Short mmCIF file of C-alpha atoms and ligand atoms in Angstrom, two decimals:
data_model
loop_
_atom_site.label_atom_id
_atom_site.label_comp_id
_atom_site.label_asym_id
_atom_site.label_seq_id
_atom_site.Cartn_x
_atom_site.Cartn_y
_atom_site.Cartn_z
CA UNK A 238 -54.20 -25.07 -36.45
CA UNK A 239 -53.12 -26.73 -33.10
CA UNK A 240 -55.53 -25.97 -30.27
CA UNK A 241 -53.15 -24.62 -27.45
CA UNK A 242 -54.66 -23.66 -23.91
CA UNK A 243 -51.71 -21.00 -23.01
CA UNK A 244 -49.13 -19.67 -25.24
CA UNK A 245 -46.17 -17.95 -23.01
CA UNK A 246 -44.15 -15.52 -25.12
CA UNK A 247 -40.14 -15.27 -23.09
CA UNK A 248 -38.36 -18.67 -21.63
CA UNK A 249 -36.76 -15.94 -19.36
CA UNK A 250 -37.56 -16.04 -15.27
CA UNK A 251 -40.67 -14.58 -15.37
CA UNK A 252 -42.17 -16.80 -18.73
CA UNK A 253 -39.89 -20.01 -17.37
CA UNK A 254 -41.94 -19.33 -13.84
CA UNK A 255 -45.53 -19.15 -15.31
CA UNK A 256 -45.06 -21.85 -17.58
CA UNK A 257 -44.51 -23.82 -14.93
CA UNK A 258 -46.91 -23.20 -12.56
CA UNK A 259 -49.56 -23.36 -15.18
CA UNK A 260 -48.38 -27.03 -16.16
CA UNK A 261 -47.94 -27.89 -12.66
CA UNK A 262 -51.91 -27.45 -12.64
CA UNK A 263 -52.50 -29.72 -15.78
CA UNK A 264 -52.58 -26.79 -18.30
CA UNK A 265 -51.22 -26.89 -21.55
CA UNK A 266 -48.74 -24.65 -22.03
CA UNK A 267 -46.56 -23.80 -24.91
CA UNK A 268 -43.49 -21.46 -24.59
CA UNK A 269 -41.92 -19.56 -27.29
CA UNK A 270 -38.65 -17.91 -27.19
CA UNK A 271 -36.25 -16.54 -29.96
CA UNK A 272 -33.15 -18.53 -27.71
CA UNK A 273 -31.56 -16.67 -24.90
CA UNK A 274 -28.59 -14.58 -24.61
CA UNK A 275 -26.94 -16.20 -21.36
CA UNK A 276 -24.99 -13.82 -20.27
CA UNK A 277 -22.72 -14.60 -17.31
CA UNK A 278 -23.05 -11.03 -15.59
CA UNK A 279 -26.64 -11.32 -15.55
CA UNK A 280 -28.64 -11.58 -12.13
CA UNK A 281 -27.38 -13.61 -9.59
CA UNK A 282 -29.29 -12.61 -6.16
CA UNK A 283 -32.49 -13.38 -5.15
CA UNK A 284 -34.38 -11.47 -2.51
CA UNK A 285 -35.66 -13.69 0.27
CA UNK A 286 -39.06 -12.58 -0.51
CA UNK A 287 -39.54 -14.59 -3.55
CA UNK A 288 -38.07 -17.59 -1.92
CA UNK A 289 -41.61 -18.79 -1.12
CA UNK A 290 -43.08 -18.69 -3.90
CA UNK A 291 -39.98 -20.60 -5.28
CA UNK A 292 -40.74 -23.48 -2.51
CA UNK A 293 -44.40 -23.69 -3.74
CA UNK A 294 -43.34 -24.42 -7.50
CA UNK A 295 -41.07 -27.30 -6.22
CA UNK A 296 -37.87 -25.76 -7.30
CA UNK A 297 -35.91 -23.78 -4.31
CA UNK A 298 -34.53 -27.03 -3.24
CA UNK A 299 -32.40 -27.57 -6.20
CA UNK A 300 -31.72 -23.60 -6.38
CA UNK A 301 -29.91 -23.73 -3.14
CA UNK A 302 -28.37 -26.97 -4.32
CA UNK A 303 -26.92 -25.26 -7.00
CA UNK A 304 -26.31 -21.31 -5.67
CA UNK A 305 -26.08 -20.70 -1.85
CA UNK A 306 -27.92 -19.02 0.69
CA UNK A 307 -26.56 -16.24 2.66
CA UNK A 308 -28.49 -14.03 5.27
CA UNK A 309 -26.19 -11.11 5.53
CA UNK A 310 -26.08 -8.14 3.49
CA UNK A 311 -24.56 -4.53 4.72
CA UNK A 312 -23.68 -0.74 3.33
CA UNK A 313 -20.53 -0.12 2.81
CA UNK A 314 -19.30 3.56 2.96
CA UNK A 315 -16.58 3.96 0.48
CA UNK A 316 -15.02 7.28 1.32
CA UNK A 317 -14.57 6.34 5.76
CA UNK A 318 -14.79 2.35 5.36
CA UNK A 319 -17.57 2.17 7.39
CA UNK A 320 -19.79 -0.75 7.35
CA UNK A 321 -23.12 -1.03 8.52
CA UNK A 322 -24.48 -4.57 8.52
CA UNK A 323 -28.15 -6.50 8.66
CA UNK A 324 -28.82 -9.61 9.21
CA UNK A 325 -31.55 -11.19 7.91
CA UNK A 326 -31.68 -13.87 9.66
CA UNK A 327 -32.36 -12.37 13.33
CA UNK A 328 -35.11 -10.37 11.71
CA UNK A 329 -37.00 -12.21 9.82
CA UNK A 330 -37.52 -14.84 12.63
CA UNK A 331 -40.51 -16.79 12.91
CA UNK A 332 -41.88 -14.75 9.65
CA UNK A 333 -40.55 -17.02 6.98
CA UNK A 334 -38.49 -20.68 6.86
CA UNK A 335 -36.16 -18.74 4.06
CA UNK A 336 -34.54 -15.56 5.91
CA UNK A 337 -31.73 -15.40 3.74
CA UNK A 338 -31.19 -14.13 -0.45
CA UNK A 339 -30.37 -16.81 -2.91
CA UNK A 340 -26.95 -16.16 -4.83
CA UNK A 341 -27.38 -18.44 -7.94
CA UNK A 342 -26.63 -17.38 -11.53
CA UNK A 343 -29.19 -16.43 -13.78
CA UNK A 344 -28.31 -19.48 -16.49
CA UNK A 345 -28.60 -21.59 -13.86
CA UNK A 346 -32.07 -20.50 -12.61
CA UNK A 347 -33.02 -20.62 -15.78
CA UNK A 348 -31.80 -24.27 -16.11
CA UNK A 349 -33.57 -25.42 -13.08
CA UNK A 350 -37.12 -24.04 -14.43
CA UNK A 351 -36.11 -25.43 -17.72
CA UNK A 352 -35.35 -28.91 -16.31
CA UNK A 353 -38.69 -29.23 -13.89
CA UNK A 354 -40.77 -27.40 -17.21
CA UNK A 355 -39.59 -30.67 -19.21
CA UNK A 356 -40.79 -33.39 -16.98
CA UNK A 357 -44.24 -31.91 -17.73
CA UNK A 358 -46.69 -34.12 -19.96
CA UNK A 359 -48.59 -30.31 -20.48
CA UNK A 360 -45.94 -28.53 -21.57
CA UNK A 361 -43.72 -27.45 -24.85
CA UNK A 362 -40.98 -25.65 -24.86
CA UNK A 363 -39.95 -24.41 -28.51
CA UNK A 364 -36.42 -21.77 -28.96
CA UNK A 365 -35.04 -20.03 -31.75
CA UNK A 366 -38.76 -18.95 -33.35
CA UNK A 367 -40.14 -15.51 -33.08
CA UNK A 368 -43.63 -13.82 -32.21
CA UNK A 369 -44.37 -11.85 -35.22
CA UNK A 370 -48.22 -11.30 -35.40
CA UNK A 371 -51.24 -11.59 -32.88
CA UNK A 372 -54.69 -11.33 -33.97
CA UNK A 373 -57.34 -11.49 -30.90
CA UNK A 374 -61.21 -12.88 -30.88
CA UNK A 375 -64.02 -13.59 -28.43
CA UNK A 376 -62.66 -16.87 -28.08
CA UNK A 377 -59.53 -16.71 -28.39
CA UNK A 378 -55.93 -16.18 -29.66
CA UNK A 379 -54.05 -16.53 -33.57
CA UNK A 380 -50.13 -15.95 -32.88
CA UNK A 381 -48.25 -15.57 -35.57
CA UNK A 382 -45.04 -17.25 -35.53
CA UNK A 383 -41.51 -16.96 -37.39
CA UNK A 384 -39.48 -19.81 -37.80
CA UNK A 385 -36.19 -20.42 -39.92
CA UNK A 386 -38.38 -22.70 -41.93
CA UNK A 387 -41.04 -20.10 -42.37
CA UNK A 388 -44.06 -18.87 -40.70
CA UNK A 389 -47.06 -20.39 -39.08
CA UNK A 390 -49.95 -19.65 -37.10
CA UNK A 391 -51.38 -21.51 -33.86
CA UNK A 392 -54.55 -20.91 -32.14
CA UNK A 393 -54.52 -20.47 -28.13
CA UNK A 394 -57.05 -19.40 -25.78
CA UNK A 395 -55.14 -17.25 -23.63
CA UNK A 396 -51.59 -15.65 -24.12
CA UNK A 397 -48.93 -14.37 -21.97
CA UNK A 398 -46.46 -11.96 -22.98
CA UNK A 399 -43.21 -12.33 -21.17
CA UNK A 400 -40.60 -11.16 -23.58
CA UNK A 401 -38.53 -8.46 -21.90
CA UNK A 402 -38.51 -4.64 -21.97
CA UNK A 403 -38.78 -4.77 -26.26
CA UNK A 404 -41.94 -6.56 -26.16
CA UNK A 405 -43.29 -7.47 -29.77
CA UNK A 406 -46.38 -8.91 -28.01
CA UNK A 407 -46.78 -5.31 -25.70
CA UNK A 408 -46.03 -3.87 -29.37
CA UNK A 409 -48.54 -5.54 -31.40
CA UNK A 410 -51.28 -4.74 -28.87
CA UNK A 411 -50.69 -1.05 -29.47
CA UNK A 412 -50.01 -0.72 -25.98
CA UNK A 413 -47.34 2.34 -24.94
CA UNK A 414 -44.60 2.15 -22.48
CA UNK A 415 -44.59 5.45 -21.08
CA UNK A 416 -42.03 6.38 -18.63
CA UNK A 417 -38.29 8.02 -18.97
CA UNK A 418 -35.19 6.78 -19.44
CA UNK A 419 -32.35 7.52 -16.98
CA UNK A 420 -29.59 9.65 -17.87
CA UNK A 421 -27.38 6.86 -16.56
CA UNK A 422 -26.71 3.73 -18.35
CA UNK A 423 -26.06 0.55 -16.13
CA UNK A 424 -22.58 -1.46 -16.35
CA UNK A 425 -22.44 -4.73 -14.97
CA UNK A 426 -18.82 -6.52 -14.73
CA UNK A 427 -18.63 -10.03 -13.46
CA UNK A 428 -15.34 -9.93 -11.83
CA UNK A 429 -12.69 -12.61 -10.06
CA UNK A 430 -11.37 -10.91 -7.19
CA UNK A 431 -11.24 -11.36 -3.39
CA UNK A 432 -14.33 -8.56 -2.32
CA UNK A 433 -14.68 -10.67 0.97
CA UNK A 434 -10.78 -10.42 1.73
CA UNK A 435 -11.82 -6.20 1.73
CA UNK A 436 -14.57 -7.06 4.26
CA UNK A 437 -17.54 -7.18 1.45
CA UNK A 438 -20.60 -9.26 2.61
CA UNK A 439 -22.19 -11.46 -0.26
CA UNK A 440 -24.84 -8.33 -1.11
CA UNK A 441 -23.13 -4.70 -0.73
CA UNK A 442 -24.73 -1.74 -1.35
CA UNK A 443 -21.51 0.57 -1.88
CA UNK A 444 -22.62 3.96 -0.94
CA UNK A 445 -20.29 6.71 -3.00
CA UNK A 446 -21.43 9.18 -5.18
CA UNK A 447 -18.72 8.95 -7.35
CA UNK A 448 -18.12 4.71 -7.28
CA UNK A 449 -21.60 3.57 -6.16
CA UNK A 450 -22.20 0.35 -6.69
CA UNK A 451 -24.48 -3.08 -5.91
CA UNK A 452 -21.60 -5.94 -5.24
CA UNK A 453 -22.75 -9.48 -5.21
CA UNK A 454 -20.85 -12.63 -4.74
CA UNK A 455 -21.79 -14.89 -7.57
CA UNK A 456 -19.53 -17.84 -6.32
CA UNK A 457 -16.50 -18.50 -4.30
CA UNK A 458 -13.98 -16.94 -6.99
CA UNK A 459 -16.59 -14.61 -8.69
CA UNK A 460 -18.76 -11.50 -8.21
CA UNK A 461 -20.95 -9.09 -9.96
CA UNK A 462 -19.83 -5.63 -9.69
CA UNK A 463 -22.61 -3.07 -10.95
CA UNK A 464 -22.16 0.77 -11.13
CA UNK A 465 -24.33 3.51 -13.46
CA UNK A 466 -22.00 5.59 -15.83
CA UNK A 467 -23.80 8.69 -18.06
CA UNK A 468 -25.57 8.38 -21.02
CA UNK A 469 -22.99 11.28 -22.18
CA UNK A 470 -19.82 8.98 -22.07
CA UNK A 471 -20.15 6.41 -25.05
CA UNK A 472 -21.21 3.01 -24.34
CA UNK A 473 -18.25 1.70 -26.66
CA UNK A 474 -16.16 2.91 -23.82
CA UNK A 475 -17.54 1.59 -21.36
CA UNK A 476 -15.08 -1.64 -21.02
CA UNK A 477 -12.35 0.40 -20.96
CA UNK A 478 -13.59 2.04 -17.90
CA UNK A 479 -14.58 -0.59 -15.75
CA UNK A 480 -11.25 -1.15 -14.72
CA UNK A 481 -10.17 1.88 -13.93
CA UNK A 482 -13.39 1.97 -11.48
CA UNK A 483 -12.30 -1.49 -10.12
CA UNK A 484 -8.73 -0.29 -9.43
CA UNK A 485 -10.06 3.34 -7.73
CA UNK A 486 -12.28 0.59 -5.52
CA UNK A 487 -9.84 -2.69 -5.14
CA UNK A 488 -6.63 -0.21 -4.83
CA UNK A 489 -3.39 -2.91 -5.32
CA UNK A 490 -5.60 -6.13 -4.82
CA UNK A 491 -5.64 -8.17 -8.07
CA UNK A 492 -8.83 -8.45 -10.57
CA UNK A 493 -10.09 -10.20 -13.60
CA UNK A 494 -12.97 -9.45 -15.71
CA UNK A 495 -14.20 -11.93 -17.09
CA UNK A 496 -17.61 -10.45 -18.78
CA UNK A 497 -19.54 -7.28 -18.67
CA UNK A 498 -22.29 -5.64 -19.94
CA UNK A 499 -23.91 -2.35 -20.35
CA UNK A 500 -27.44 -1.25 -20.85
CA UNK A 501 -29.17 1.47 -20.77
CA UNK A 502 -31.88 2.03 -17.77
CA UNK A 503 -35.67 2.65 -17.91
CA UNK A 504 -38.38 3.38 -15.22
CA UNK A 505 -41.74 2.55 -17.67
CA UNK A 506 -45.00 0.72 -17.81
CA UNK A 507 -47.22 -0.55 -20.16
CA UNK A 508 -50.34 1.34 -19.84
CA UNK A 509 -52.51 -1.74 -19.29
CA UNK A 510 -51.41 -5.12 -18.51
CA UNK A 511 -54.21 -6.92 -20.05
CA UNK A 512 -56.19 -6.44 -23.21
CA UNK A 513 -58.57 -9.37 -23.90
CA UNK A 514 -56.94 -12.11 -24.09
CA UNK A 515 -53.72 -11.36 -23.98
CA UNK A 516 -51.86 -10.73 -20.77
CA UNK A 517 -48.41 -8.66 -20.11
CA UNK A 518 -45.69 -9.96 -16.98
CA UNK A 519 -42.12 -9.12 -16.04
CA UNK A 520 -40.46 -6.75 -18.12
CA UNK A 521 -42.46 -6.86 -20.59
CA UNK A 522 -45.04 -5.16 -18.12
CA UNK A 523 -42.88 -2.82 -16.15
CA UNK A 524 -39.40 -2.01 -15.71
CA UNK A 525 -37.24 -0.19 -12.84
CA UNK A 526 -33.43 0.76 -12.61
CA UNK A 527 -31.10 -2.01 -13.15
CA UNK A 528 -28.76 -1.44 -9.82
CA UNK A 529 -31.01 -2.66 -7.19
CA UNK A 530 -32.64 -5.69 -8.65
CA UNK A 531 -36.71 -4.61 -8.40
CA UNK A 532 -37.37 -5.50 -11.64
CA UNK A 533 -36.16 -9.42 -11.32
CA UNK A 534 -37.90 -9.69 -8.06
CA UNK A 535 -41.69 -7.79 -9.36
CA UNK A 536 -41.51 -10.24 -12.53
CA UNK A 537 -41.56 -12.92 -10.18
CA UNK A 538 -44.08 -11.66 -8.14
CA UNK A 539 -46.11 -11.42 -11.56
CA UNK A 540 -45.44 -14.43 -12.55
CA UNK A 541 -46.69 -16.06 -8.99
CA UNK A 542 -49.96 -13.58 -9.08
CA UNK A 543 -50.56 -15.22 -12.85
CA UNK A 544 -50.84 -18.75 -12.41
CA UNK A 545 -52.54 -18.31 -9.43
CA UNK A 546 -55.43 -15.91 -11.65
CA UNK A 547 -54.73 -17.75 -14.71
CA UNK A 548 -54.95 -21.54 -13.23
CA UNK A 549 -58.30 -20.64 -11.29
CA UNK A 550 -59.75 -18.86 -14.48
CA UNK A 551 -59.04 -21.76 -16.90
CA UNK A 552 -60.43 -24.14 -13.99
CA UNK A 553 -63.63 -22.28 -14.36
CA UNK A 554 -63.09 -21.92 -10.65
CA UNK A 555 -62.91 -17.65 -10.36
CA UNK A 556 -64.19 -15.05 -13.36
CA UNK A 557 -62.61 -13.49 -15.64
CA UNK A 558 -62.35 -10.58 -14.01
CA UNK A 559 -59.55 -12.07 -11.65
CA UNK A 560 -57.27 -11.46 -14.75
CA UNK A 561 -58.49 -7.55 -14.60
CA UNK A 562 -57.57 -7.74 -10.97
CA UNK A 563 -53.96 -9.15 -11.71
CA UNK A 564 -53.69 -6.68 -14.45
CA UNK A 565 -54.41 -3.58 -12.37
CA UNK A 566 -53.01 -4.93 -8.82
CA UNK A 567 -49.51 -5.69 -10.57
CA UNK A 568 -49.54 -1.90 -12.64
CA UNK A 569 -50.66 -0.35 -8.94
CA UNK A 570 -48.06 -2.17 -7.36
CA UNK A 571 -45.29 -1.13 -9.66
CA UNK A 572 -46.58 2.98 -9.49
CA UNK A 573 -47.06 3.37 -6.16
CA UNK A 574 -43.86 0.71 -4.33
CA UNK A 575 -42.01 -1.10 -6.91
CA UNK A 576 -40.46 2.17 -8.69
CA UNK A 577 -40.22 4.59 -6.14
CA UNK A 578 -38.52 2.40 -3.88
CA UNK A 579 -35.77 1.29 -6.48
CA UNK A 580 -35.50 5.00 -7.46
CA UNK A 581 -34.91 5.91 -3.42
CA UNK A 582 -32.36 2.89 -3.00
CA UNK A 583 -30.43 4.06 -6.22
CA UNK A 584 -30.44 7.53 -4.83
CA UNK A 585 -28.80 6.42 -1.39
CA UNK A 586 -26.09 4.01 -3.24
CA UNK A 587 -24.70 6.90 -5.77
CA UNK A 588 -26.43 9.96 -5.97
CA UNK A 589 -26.10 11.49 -2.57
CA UNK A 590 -23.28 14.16 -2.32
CA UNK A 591 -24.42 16.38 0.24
CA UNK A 592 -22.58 15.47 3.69
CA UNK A 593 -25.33 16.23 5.63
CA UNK A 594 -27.66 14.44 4.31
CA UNK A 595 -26.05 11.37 3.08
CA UNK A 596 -25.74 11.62 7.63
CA UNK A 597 -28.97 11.79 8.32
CA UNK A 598 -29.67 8.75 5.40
CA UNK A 599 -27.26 6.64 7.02
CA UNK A 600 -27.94 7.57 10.09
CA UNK A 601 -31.75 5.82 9.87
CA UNK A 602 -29.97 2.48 8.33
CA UNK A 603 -27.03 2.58 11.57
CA UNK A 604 -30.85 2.36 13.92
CA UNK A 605 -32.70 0.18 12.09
CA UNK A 606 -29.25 -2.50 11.92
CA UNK A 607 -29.59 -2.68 15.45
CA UNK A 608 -32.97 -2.42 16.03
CA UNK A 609 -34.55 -6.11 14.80
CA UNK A 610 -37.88 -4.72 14.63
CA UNK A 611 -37.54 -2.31 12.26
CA UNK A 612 -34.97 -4.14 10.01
CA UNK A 613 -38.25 -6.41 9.94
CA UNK A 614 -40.46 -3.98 9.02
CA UNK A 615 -37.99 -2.37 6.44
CA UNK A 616 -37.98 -6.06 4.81
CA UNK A 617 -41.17 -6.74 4.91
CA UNK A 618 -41.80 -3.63 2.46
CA UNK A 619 -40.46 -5.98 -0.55
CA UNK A 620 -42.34 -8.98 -0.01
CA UNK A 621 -45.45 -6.72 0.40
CA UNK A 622 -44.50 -6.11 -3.64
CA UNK A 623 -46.50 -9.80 -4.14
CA UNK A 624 -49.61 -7.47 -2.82
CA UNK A 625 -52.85 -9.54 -2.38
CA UNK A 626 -53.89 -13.11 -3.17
CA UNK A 627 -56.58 -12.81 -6.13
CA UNK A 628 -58.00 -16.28 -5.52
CA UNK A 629 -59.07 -17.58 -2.43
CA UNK A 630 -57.74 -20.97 -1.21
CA UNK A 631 -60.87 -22.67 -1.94
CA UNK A 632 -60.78 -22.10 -5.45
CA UNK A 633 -57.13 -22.88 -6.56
C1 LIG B 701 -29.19 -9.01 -21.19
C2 LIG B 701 -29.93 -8.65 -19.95
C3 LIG B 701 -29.24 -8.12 -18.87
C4 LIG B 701 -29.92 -7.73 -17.71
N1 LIG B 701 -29.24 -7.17 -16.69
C5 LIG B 701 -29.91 -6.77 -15.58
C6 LIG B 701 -29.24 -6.16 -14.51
O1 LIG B 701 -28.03 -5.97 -14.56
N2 LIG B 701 -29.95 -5.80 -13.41
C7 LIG B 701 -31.32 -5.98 -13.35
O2 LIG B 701 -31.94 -5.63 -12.35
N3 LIG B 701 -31.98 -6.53 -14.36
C8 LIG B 701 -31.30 -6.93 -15.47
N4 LIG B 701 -31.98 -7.49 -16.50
C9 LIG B 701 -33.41 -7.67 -16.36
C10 LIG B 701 -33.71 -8.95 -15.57
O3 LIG B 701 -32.96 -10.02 -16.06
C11 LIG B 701 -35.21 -9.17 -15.72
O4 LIG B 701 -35.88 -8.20 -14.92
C12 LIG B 701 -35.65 -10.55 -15.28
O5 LIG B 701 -34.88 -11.53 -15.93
C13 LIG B 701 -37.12 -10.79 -15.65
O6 LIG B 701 -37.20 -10.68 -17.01
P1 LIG B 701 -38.32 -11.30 -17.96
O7 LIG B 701 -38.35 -12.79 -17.85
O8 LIG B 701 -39.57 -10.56 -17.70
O9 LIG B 701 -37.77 -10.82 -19.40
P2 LIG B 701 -36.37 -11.07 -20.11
O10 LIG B 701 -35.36 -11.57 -19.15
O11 LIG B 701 -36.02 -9.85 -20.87
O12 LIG B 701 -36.71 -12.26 -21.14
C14 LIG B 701 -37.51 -12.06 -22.27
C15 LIG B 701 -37.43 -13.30 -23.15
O13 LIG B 701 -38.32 -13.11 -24.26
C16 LIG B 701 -37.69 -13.56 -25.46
N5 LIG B 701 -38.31 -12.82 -26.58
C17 LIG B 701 -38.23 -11.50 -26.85
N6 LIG B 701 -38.98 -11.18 -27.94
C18 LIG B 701 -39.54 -12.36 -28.37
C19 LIG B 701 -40.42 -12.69 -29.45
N7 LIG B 701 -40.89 -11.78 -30.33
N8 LIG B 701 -40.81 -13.99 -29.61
C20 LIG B 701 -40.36 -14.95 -28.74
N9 LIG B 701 -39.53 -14.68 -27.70
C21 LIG B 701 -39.12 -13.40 -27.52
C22 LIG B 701 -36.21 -13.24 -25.24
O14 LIG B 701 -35.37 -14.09 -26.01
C23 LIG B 701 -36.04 -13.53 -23.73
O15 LIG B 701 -35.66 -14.88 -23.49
C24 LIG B 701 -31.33 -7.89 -17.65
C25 LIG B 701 -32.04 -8.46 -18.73
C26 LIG B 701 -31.35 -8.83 -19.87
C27 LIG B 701 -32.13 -9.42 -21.04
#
């Protein structure tokens, strides 16, 4: 039996995050991961309002090292070419140091919290073995734990489950995801072609509601092109489609795919995001619709909220209880902001086909471009997804 302070469950963002803000504070940590899927097409842009929190864990220096920053993003109205543009930088003035989203690649993200987790004496990172069992006490945790050589048990005192939408760890708590399922699946096509040449800024929300779509620039030569398809057409299909929706959107200019992937999208949430012991982030906690990004950004919101509950708890400075409050803030959070406002911004990129009212939508977005103060207060709304601290400076 090894005597383990935290076991994280997911070396994803949100597990990769906590991890290493609980190490940063002399905890021991180990993290536990079945090994990653990197795929290419995955999340690549990082709303400015997590860039703080970034900066406080010592890694946003080598993220923009390694992606870029860019403070522009705009609307693009497929059918009359219009473009409506914000920048980020005028309105976010004076409110943070980082008034700009963070373009880097998901592998690489993960890389950077991988490299900074390894130059901690606290922590352990160990791939390609698999939560299987979970059996809680007063005092702590027994995980049970799959390997290719067989299975084994450790002891922790607290666990976090960050393992992604599937949870085993949400599963073997009993806990239920309630929720629906959209009737659109998500397809996301990493793509080499010149979107900036067609006047695309690095984040565009392409308004259409037949070719909606969230278009990110990845790098100089790539970008991530994502659009929602029905559940009705089969999934098999679905890369045989996506260039026939790149070629209604690109007309004659030239394209390469060069990965996709399709999944299907949820709006759900574990009814509780503690029980004992055991605490739920990310994912594995909530998730939201796949075009706008919500879900990335509120998993690192959890995973800031965590270590700050988790650190003071474990330092005897705050009470248990703080873990309640992180547990019922974060579900609150995602009820009442985090999933309506992905569902509204979903709605505006591909679902509106009334005239009039697609108008009067964009209408409200031409006034608030110009208009810094409201831009300011429209981007505010996301980092108010972070919600309260839980502990007060004086006891971190
Ligand atoms: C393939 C993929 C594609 C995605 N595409 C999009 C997208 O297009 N748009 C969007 O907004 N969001 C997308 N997401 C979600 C987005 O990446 C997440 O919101 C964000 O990464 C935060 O996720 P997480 O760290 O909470 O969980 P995840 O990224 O799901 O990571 C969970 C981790 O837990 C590990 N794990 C699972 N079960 C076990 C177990 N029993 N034992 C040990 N380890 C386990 C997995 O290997 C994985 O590394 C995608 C996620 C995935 C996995």
């Amino acid at each position: 039996m090894d005597d383990v302070q935290v076991a994280v469950v997911g070396a994803d963002p949100a597990g990769l995050l906590i991890a290493l803000g609980l190490a940063r504070a002399g905890i021991e940590v180990l993290v536990l991961d079945t090994g990653r899927d990197d795929i290419a097409s995955a999340n690549c842009a990082h709303d400015w309002s997590v860039l703080p929190g970034l900066d406080r864990l010592g890694i946003l220096d080598d993220a923009l090292r390694s992606g870029f920053a860019d403070p522009r993003w705009c609307l693009f109205v497929l059918r009359t070419g219009e473009r409506i543009d914000f920048d980020l930088g005028a309105a976010l003035r004076g409110v943070t140091p980082f008034p700009f989203t963070l373009h880097l690649e998901h592998s690489r993200l993960c890389g950077i919290l991988e490299h900074h987790l390894a130059r901690e004496a606290t922590a352990s990172v160990e791939r390609d073995v698999r939560v299987t069992g979970l059996v809680q006490d007063a005092t702590g945790v027994d995980l049970g734990i799959g390997t290719a050589d067989g299975a084994r048990r450790v002891r922790v005192r607290w666990v976090v489950g960050a393992d992604g939408t599937s949870s085993t760890v949400r599963r073997l708590l009993g806990l239920g995801f309630p929720g629906y399922t959209w009737p659109e699946r998500s397809v996301v096509a990493l793509v080499e072609a010149d979107f900036a040449a067609l006047g695309y800024a690095s984040t565009t929300l392409q308004v259409d509601d037949r070719h909606g779509a969230v278009v990110q620039k990845v790098n100089d030569r790539r970008w991530r092109y994502t659009f929602a398809e029905p559940l009705t057409r089969h999934e098999e299909g679905s890369g045989v489609r996506i260039p026939r929706v790149l070629s209604a959107v690109l007309g004659e200019a030239p394209f390469r795919i060069v990965d996709w992937h399709a999944a299907r999208m949820h709006e759900r949430s574990a009814e509780r995001y503690r029980l004992g012991r055991v605490l739920l982030a990310g994912d594995a906690a909530h998730v939201t619709n796949r075009m706008i990004g919500h879900s990335p950004t509120s998993a690192f919101f959890d995973a800031f909220r965590l270590i700050e509950a988790l650190t003071a708890v474990l330092a005897e400075r705050a009470p248990e209880s703080v873990l309640d409050a992180y547990a019922e803030d974060r579900r609150r959070m995602f009820h009442q902001h985090v999933s309506p406002i992905g569902a509204a911004r979903k709605h505006l990129v591909s679902q509106i086909s009334d005239a009039e009212r697609l108008e009067t939508e964009l209408e409200s977005y031409r006034r608030t471009s110009v208009d810094t103060d409201e831009l300011r207060d429209v981007l505010l709304l996301n980092s108010e997804l972070e919600d309260r601290e839980l502990v007060p400076p004086s006891a971190r």
